[in-house]
Coordinates of N, CA, C and O in Angstrom, one line a residue:
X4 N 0.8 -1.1 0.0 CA 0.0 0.0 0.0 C 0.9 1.2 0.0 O 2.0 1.4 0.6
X5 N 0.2 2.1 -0.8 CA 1.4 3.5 -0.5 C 0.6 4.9 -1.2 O -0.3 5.0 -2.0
X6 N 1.1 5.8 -0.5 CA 0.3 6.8 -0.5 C 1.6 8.1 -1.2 O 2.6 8.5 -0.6
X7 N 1.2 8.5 -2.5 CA 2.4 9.2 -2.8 C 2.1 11.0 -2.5 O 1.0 11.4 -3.1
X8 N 2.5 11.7 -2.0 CA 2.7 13.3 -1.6 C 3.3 13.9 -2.6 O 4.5 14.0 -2.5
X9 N 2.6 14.4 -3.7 CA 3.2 14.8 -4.9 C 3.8 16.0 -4.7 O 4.8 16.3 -5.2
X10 N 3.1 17.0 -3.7 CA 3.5 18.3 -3.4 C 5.0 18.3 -2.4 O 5.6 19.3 -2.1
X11 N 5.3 17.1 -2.0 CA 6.6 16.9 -1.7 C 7.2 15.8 -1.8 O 8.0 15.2 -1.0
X12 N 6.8 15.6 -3.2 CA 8.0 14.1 -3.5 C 8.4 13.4 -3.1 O 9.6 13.1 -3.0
X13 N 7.2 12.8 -2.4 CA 7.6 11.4 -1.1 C 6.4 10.5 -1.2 O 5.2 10.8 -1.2
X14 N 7.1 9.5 -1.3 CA 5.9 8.4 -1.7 C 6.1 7.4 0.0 O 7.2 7.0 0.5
X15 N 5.0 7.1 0.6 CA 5.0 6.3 1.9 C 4.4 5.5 1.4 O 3.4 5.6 0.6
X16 N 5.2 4.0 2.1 CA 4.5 2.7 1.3 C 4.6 1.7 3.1 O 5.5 1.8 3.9
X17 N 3.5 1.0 3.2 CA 3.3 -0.3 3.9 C 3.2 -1.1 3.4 O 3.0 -1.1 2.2
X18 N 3.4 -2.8 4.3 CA 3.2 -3.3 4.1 C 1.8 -3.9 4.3 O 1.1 -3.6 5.3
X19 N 1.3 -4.9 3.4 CA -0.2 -5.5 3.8 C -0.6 -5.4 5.1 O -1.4 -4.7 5.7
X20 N 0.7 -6.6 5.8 CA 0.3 -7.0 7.1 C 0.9 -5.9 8.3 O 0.9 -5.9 9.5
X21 N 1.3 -5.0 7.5 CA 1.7 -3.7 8.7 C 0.4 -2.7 8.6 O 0.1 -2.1 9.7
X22 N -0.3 -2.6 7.5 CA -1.4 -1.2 7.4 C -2.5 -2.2 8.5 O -3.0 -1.9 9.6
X23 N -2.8 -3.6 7.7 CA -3.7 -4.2 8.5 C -3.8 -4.3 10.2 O -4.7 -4.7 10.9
X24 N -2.2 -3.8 10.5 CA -1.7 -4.0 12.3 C -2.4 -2.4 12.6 O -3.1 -2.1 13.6
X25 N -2.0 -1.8 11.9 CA -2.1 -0.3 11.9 C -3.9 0.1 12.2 O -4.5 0.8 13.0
X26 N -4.5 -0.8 11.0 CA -6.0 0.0 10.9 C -6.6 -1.4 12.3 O -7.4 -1.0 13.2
X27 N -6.3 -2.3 12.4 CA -7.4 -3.0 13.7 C -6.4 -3.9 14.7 O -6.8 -5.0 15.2
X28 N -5.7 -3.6 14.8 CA -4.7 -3.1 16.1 C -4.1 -4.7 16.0 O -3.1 -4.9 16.6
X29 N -4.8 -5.9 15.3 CA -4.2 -6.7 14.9 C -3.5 -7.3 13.7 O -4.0 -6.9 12.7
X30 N -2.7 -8.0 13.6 CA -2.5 -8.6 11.7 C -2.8 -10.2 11.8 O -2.7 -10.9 10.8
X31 N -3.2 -11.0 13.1 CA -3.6 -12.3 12.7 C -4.4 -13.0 11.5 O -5.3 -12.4 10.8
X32 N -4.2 -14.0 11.5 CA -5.4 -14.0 10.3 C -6.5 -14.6 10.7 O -7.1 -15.6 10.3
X33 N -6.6 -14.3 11.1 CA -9.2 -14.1 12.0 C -9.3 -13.0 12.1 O -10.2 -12.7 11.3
X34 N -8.9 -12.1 12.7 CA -8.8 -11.2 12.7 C -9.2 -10.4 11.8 O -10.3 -9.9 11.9
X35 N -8.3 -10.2 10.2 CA -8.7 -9.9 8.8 C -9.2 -10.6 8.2 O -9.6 -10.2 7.1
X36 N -9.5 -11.9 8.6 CA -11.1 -12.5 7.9 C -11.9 -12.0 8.1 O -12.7 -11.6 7.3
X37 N -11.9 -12.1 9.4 CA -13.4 -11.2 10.3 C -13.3 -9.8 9.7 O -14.5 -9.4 9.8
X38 N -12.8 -9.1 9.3 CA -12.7 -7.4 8.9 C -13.0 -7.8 7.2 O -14.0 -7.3 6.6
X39 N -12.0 -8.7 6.7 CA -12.6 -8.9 5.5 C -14.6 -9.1 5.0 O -15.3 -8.5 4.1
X40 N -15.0 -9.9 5.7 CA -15.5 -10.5 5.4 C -16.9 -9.4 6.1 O -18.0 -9.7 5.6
X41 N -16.9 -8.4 7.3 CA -17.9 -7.5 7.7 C -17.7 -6.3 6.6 O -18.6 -5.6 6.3
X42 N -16.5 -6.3 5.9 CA -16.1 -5.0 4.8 C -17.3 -5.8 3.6 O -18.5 -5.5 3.4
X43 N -16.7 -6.8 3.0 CA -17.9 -7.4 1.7 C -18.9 -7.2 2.1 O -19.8 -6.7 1.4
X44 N -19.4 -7.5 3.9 CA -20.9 -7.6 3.8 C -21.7 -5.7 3.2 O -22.5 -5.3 2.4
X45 N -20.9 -5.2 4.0 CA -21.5 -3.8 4.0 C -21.1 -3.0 2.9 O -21.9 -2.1 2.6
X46 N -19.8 -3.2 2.0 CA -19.6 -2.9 0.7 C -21.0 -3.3 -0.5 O -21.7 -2.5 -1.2
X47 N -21.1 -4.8 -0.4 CA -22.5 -5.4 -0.8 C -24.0 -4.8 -0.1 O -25.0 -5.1 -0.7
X48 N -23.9 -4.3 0.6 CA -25.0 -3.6 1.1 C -25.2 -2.0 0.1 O -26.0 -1.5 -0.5
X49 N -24.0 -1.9 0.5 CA -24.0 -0.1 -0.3 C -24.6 -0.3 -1.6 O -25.7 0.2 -1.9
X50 N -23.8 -1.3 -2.7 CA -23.6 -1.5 -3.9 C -25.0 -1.8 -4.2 O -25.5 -1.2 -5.2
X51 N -25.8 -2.7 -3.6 CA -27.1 -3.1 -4.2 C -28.2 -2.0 -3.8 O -29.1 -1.6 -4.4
X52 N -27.7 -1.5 -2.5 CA -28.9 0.0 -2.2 C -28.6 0.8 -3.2 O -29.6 1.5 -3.4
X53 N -27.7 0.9 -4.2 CA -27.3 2.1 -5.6 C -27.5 1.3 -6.7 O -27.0 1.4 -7.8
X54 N -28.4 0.4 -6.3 CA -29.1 -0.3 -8.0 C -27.7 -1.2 -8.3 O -28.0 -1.9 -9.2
X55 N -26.7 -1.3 -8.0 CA -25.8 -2.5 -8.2 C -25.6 -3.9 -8.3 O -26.4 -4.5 -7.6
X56 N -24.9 -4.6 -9.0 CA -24.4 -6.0 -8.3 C -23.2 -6.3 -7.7 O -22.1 -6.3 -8.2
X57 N -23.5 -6.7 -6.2 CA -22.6 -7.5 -5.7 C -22.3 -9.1 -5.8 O -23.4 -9.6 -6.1
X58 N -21.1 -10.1 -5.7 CA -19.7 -8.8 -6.0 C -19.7 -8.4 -8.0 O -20.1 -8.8 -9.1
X59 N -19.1 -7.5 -7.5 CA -19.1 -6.8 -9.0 C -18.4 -7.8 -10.1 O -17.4 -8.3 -9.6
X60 N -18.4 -8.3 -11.1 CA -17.7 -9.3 -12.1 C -16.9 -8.8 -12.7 O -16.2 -9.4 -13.5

Protein backbone atom coordinates (compact mmCIF):
# COMPACT_ATOMS: atom_id res chain seq x y z
CA UNK A 1 0.00 0.00 0.00
CA UNK A 2 1.37 3.46 -0.54
CA UNK A 3 0.28 6.84 -0.48
CA UNK A 4 2.40 9.17 -2.84
CA UNK A 5 2.68 13.25 -1.57
CA UNK A 6 3.18 14.83 -4.93
CA UNK A 7 3.54 18.29 -3.43
CA UNK A 8 6.63 16.86 -1.69
CA UNK A 9 7.97 14.09 -3.53
CA UNK A 10 7.57 11.37 -1.13
CA UNK A 11 5.91 8.44 -1.68
CA UNK A 12 5.05 6.35 1.90
CA UNK A 13 4.51 2.69 1.27
CA UNK A 14 3.33 -0.30 3.86
CA UNK A 15 3.22 -3.32 4.10
CA UNK A 16 -0.24 -5.51 3.81
CA UNK A 17 0.30 -7.03 7.11
CA UNK A 18 1.73 -3.72 8.69
CA UNK A 19 -1.41 -1.16 7.40
CA UNK A 20 -3.67 -4.20 8.50
CA UNK A 21 -1.72 -4.01 12.35
CA UNK A 22 -2.14 -0.34 11.94
CA UNK A 23 -5.98 -0.02 10.93
CA UNK A 24 -7.41 -2.99 13.68
CA UNK A 25 -4.72 -3.13 16.08
CA UNK A 26 -4.23 -6.69 14.90
CA UNK A 27 -2.49 -8.62 11.74
CA UNK A 28 -3.57 -12.26 12.70
CA UNK A 29 -5.41 -13.97 10.27
CA UNK A 30 -9.16 -14.12 12.04
CA UNK A 31 -8.76 -11.16 12.75
CA UNK A 32 -8.72 -9.85 8.84
CA UNK A 33 -11.09 -12.47 7.90
CA UNK A 34 -13.37 -11.22 10.28
CA UNK A 35 -12.66 -7.38 8.95
CA UNK A 36 -12.61 -8.95 5.48
CA UNK A 37 -15.54 -10.45 5.40
CA UNK A 38 -17.86 -7.50 7.71
CA UNK A 39 -16.07 -5.04 4.84
CA UNK A 40 -17.93 -7.43 1.72
CA UNK A 41 -20.94 -7.57 3.81
CA UNK A 42 -21.47 -3.80 4.05
CA UNK A 43 -19.62 -2.91 0.69
CA UNK A 44 -22.52 -5.35 -0.82
CA UNK A 45 -25.00 -3.59 1.07
CA UNK A 46 -23.97 -0.11 -0.27
CA UNK A 47 -23.58 -1.46 -3.85
CA UNK A 48 -27.15 -3.07 -4.17
CA UNK A 49 -28.86 0.01 -2.15
CA UNK A 50 -27.31 2.13 -5.61
CA UNK A 51 -29.05 -0.31 -7.96
CA UNK A 52 -25.80 -2.50 -8.22
CA UNK A 53 -24.39 -5.99 -8.31
CA UNK A 54 -22.62 -7.53 -5.71
CA UNK A 55 -19.66 -8.82 -5.99
CA UNK A 56 -19.11 -6.79 -9.00
CA UNK A 57 -17.72 -9.30 -12.11
Amino acid sequence: MGLYLAHHGVMVTWTAQSLAAALLGDNSPGVIERARRAFLQIAGEVVRAEGGTFPIA
